PDB file of C-alpha atoms in Angstrom:
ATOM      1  CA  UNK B  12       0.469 -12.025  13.197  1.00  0.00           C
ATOM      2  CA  UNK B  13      -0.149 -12.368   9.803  1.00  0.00           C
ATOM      3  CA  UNK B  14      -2.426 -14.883   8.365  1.00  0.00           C
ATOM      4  CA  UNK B  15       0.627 -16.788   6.527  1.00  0.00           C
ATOM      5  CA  UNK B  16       3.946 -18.811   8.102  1.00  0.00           C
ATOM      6  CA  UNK B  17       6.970 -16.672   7.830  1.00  0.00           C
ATOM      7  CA  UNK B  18      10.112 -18.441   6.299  1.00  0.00           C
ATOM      8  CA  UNK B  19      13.235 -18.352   8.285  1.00  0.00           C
ATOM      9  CA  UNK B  20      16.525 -17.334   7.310  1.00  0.00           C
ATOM     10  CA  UNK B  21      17.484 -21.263   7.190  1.00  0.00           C
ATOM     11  CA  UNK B  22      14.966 -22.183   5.085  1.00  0.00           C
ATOM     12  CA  UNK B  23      15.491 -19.868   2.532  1.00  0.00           C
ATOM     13  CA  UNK B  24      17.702 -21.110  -0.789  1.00  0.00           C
ATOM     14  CA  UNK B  25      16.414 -18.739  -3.485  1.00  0.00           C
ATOM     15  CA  UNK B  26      19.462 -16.039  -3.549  1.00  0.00           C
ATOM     16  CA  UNK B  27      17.376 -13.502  -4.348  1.00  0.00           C
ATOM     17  CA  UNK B  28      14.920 -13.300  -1.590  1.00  0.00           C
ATOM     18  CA  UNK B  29      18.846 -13.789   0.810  1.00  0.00           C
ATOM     19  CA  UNK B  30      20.006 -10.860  -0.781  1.00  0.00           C
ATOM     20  CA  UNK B  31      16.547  -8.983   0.346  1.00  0.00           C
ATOM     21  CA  UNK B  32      17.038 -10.746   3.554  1.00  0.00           C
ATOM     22  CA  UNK B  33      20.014  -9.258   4.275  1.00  0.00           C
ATOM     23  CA  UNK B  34      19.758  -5.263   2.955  1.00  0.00           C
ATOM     24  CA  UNK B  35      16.430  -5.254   4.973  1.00  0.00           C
ATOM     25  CA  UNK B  36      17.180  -7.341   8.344  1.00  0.00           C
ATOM     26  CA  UNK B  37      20.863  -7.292   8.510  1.00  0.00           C
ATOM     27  CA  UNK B  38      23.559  -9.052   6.815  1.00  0.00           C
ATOM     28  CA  UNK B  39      23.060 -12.958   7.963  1.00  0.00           C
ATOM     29  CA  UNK B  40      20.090 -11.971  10.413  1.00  0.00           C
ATOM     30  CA  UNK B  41      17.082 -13.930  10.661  1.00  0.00           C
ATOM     31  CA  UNK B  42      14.273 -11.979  10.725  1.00  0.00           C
ATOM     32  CA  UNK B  43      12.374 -14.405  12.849  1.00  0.00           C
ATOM     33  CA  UNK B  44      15.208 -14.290  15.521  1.00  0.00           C
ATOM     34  CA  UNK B  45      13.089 -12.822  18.628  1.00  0.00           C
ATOM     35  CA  UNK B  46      15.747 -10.531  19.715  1.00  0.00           C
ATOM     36  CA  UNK B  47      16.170  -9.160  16.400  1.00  0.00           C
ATOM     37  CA  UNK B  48      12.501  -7.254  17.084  1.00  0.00           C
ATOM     38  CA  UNK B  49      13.840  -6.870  20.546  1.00  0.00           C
ATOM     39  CA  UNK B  50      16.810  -4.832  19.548  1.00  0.00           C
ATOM     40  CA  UNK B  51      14.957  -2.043  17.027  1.00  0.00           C
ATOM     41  CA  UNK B  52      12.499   0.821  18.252  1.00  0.00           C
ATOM     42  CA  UNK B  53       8.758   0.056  18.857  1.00  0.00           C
ATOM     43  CA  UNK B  54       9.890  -3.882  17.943  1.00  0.00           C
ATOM     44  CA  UNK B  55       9.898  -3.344  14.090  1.00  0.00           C
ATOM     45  CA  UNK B  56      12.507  -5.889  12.533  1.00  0.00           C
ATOM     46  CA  UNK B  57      13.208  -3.949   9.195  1.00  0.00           C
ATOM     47  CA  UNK B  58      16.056  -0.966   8.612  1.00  0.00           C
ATOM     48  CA  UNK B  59      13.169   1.163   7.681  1.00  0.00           C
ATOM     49  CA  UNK B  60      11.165   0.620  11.004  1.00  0.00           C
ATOM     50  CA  UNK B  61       8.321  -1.805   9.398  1.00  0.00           C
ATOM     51  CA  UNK B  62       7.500  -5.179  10.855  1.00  0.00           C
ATOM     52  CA  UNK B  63       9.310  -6.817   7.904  1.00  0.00           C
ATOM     53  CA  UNK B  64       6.707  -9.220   6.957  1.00  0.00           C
ATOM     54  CA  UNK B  65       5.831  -8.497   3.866  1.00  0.00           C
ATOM     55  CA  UNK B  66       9.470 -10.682   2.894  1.00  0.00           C
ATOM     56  CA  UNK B  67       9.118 -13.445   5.095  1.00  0.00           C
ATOM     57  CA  UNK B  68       5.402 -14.199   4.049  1.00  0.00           C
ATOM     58  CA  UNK B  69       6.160 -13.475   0.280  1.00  0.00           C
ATOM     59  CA  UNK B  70       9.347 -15.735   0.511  1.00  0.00           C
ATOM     60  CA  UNK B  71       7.029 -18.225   0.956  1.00  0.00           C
ATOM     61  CA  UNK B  72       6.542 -18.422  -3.291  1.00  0.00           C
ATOM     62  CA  UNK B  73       9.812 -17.573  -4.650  1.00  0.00           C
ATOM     63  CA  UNK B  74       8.442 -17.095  -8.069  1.00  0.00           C
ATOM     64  CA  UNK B  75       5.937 -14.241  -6.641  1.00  0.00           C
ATOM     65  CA  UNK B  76       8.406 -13.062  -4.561  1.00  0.00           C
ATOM     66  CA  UNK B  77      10.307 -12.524  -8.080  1.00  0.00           C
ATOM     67  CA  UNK B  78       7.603 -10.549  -9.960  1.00  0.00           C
ATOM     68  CA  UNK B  79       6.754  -8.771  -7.061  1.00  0.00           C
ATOM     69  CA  UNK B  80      10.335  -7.581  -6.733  1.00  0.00           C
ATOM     70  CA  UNK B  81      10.757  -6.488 -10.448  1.00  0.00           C
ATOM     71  CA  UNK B  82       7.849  -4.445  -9.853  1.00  0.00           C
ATOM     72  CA  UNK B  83       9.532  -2.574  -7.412  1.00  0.00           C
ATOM     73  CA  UNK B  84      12.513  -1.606 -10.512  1.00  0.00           C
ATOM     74  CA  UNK B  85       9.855   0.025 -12.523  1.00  0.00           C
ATOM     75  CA  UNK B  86      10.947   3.105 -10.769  1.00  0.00           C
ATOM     76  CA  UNK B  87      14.471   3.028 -12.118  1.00  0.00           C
ATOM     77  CA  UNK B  88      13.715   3.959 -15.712  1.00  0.00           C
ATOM     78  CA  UNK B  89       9.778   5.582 -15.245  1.00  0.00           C
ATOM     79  CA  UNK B  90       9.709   8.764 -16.795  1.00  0.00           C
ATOM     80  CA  UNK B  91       6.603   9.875 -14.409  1.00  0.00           C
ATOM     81  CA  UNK B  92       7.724  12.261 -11.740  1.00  0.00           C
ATOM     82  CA  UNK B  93       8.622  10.410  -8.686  1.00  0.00           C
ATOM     83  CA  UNK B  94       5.892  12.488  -6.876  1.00  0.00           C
ATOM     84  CA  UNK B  95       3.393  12.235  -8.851  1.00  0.00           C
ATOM     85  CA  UNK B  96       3.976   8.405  -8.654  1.00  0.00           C
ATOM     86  CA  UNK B  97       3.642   8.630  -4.702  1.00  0.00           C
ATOM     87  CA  UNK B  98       0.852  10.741  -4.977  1.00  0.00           C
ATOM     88  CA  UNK B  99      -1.137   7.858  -6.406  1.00  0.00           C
ATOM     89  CA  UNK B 100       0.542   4.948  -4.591  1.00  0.00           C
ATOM     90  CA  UNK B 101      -0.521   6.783  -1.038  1.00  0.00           C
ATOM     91  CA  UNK B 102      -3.469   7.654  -2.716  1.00  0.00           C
ATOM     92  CA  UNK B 103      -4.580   4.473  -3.133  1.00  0.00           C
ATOM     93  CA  UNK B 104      -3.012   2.924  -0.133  1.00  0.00           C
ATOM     94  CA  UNK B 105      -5.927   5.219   1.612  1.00  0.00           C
ATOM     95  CA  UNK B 106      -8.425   4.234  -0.532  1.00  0.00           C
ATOM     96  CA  UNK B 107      -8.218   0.599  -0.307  1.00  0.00           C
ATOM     97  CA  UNK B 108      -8.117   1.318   3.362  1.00  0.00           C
ATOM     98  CA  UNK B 109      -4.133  -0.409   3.822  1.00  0.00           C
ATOM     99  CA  UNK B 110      -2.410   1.427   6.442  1.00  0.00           C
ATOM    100  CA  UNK B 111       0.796   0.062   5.468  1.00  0.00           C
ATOM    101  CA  UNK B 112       0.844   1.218   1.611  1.00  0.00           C
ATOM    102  CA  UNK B 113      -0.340   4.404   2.755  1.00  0.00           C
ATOM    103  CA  UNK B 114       2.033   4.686   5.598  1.00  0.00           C
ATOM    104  CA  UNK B 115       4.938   3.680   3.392  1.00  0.00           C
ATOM    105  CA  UNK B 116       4.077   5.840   0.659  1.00  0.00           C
ATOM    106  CA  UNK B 117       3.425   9.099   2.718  1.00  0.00           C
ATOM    107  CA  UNK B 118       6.969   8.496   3.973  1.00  0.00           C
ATOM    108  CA  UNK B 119       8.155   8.558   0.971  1.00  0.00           C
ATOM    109  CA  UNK B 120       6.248  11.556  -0.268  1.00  0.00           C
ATOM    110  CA  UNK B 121       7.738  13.069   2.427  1.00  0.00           C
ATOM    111  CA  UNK B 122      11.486  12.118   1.787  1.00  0.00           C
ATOM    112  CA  UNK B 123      10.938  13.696  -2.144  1.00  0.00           C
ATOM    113  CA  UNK B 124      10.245  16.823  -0.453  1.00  0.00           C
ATOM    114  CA  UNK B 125       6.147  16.860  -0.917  1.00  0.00           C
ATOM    115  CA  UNK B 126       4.881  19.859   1.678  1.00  0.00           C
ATOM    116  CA  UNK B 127       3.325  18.482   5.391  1.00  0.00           C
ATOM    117  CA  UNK B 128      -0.001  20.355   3.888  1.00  0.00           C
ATOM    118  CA  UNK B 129      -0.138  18.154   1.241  1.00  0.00           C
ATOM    119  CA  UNK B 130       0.386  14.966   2.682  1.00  0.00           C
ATOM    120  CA  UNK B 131      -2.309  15.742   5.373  1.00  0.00           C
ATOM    121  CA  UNK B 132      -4.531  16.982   2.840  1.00  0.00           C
ATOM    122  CA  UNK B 133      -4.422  13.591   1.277  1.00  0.00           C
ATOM    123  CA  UNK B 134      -7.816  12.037   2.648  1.00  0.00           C
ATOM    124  CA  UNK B 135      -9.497  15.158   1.598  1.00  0.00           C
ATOM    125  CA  UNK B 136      -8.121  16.133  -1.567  1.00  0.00           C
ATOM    126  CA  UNK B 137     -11.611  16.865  -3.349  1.00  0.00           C
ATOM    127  CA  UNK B 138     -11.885  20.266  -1.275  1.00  0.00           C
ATOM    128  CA  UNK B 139      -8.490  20.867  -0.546  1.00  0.00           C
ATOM    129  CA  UNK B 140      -6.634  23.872  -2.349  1.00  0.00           C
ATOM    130  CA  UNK B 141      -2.903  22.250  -1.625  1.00  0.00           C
ATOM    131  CA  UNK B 142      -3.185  20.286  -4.749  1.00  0.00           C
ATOM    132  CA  UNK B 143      -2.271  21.917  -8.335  1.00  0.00           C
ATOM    133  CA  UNK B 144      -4.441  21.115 -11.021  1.00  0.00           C
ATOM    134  CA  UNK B 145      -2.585  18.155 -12.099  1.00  0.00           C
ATOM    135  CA  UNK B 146      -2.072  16.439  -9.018  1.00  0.00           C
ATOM    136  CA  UNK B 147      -6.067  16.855  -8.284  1.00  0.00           C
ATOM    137  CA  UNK B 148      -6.498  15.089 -12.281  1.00  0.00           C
ATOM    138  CA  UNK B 149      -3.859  12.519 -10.529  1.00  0.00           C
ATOM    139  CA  UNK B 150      -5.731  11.932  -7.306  1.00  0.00           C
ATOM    140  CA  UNK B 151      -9.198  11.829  -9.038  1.00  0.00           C
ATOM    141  CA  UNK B 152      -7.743   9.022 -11.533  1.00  0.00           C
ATOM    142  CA  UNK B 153      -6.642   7.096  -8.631  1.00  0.00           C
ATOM    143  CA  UNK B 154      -9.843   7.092  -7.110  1.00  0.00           C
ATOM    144  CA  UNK B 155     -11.536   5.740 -10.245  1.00  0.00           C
ATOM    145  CA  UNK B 156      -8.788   3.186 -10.219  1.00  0.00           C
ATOM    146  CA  UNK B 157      -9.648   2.428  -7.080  1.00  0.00           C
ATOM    147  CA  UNK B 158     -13.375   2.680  -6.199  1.00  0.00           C
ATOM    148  CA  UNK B 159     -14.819   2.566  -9.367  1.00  0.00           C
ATOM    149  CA  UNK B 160     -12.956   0.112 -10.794  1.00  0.00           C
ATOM    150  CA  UNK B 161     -11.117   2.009 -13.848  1.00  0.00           C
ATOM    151  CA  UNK B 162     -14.314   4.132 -15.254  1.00  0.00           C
ATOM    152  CA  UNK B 163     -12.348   7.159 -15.406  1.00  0.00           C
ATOM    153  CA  UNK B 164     -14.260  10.276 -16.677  1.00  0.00           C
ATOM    154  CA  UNK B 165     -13.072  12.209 -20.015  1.00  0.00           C
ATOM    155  CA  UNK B 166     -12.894  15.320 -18.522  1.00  0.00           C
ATOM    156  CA  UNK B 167     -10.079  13.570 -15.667  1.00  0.00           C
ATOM    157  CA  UNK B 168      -8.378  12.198 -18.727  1.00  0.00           C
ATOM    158  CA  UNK B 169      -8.296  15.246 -20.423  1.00  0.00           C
ATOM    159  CA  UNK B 170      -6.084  16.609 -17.442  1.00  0.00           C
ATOM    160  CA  UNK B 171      -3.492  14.295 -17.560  1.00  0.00           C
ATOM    161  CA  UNK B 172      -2.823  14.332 -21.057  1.00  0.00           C
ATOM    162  CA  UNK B 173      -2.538  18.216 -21.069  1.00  0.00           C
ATOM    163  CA  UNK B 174       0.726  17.852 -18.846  1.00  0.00           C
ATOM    164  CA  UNK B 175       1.829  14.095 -19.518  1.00  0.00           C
ATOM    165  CA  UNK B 176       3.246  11.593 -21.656  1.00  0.00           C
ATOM    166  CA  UNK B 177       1.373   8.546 -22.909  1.00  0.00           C
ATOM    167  CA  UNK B 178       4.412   6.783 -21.444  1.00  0.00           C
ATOM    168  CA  UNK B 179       3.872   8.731 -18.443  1.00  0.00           C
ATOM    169  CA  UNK B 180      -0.100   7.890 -17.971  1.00  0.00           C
ATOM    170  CA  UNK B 181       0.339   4.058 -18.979  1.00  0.00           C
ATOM    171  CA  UNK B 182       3.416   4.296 -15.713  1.00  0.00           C
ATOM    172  CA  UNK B 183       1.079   6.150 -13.562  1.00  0.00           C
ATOM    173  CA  UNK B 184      -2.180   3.735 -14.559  1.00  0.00           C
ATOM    174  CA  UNK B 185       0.205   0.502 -14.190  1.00  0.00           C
ATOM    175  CA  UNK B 186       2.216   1.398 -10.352  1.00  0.00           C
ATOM    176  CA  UNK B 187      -1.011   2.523  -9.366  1.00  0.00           C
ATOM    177  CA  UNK B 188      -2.931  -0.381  -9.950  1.00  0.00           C
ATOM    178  CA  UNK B 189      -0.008  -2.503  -8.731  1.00  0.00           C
ATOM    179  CA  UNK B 190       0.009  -0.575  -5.404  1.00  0.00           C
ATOM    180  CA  UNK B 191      -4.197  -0.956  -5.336  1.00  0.00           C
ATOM    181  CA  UNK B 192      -3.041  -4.853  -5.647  1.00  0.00           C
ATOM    182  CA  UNK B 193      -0.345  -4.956  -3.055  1.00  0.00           C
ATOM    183  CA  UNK B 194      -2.782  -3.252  -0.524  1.00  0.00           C
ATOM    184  CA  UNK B 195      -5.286  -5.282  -0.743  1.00  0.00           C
ATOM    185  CA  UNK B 196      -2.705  -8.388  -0.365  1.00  0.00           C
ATOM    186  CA  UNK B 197      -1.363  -6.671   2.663  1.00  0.00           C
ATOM    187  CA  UNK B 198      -5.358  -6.343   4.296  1.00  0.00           C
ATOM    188  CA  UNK B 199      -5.932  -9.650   2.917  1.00  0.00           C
ATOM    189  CA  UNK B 200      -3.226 -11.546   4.331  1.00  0.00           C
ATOM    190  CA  UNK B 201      -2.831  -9.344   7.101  1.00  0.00           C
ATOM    191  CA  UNK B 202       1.183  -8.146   6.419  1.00  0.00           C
ATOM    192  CA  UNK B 203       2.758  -5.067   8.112  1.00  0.00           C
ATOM    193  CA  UNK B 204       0.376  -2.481   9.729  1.00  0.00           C
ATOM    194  CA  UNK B 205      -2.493  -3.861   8.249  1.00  0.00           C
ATOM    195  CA  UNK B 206      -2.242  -6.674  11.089  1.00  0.00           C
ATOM    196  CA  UNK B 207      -5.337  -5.372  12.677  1.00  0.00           C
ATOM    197  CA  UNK B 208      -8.564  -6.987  13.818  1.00  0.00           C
ATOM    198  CA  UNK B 209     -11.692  -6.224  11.858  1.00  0.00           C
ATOM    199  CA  UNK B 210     -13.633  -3.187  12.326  1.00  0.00           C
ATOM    200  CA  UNK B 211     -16.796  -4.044  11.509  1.00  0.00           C
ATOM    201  CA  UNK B 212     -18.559  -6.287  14.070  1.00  0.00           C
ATOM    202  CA  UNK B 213     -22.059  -6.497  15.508  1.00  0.00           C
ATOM    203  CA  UNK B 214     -22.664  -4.649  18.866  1.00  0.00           C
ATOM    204  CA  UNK B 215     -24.982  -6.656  20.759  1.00  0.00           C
ATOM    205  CA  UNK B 216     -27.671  -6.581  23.248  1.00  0.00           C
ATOM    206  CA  UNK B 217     -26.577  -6.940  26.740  1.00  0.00           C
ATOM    207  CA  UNK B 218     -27.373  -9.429  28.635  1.00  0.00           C
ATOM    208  CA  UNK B 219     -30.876  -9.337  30.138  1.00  0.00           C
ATOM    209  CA  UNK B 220     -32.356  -6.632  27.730  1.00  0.00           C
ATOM    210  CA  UNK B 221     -35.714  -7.435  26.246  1.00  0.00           C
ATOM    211  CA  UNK B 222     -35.439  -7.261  22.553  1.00  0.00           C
ATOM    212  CA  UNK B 223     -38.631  -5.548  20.530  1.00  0.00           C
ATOM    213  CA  UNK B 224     -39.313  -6.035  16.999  1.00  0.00           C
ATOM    214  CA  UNK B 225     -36.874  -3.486  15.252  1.00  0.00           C
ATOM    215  CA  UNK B 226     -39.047  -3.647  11.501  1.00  0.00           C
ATOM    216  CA  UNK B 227     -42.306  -3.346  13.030  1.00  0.00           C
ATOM    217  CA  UNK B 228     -41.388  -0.181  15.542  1.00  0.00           C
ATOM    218  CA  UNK B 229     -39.590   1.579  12.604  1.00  0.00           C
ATOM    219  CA  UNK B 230     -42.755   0.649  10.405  1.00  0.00           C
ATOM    220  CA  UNK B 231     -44.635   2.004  13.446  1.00  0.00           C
ATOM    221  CA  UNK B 232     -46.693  -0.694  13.571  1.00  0.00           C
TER     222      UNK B 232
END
C-alpha cells in the first residue's frame, strides 16, 4: 500500500483531478471501490493496467496535483523527438531505481515504435551497439542528471548540440529532471510498482551461532 491515504471518489471536489478520475478509472468509478481492482487483469484499477495510485495519493494536494498535471502537457508543443524524450524518462526511471517510471516509460518507447533491442539494451547502454550516436550523448546526459547530479561532461554536451536545438536540450534537460523527480516520489512514497519492501536489510546470525570478532580476524590478529 502506499505510504499515503488515497482520496475517494466522494471526497474529491477539485474538477480537475474528477475529470482524471474518470478517463483513468471509469466514468463515475471510484477507484477505491474493491471490485473495481477485482474486475481488471492482475487487479490493476487503471485503463492502462497500473495500480492507479499515483491519482488517488496526489489528489490528496490539489494544487500539486495541478502542477504535476501541466507537466504532463509539456509534450503537446516539445519540439524534442518523442523518443528521444522516452529515452531519457526510462532512462532515468532505471537509474533512480523506480520500477514504475521505468515500466511506464519502456511502454511507451515501445508504442513510438523504439526496436525490442533497444529497450532491453537500456540498463546497459554504455557497451551496447543498439544506440546511435545521439541517443548514447542522450543516455550519458541522463545519467549525469541522474547520478552525478547535473556535472555533465563537454564532450556529452558537444553531442547534443551537433544534432539539437537549444529549445530541444533545455526540453530534454527539464522532462528529464522532472521524471528523475517523479521517481523518486513514487520510491519515496511508495506509489505504483514501486510498492515494494526494502532491499537492503541485515542478514543475521542464526540463532545459536557463536559470533567471533569480524575486525580482528580480517586484521588477522
Amino acid at each position: 500500500m502506499p505510504r499515503l491515504r488515497e482520496i475517494p471518489r466522494a471526497e474529491v471536489t477539485d474538477e480537475q483531478i474528477l475529470f482524471f478520475y474518470d478517463r483513468l478509472f471509469g466514468a463515475g468509478v471510484d477507484p477505491l471501490d474493491p471490485d473495481v481492482a477485482a474486475a481488471q487483469p492482475g487487479g490493476n484499477r487503471t485503463i492502462h493496467g497500473t495500480p492507479g495510485d499515483w491519482w488517488t495519493v496526489f489528489a490528496q494536494a490539489p494544487q500539486v496535483f495541478s502542477h504535476a498535471v501541466r507537466g504532463f502537457a509539456l509534450y503537446r508543443n516539445a519540439s524534442l523527438d518523442p523518443l528521444l524524450r522516452e529515452l531519457g524518462q526510462a532512462r532515468a526511471g532505471y537509474a533512480r531505481g523506480s520500477q514504475f517510471v521505468f515500466s511506464q516509460h519502456c511502454k511507451q518507447m515501445r508504442s513510438l515504435g523504439m526496436s525490442e533491442d533497444k529497450i532491453a539494451a537500456l540498463p546497459s547502454w554504455q557497451i551496447s551497439d543498439a544506440f546511435s550516436r545521439l541517443e548514447r550523448a542522450v543516455l550519458a546526459y541522463t545519467d549525469a542528471l541522474v547520478y552525478d547530479g547535473g556535472r555533465v561532461p563537454d564532450e556529452v554536451f558537444a553531442v547534443l548540440k551537433e544534432s539539437l536545438s537549444d529549445r530541444e536540450i533545455m526540453e530534454l534537460t527539464y522532462i528529464t529532471c522532472m521524471y528523475d523527480m517523479h521517481a523518486t516520489i513514487c520510491r519515496a512514497l511508495r506509489l505504483e510498482f514501486d510498492d515494494r519492501p526494502e532491499l537492503i536489510e541485515e542478514v543475521r546470525v542464526p540463532d545459536g551461532a557463536a559470533v567471533a570478532d569480524l575486525s580482528a580476524d580480517l586484521a588477522g590478529e
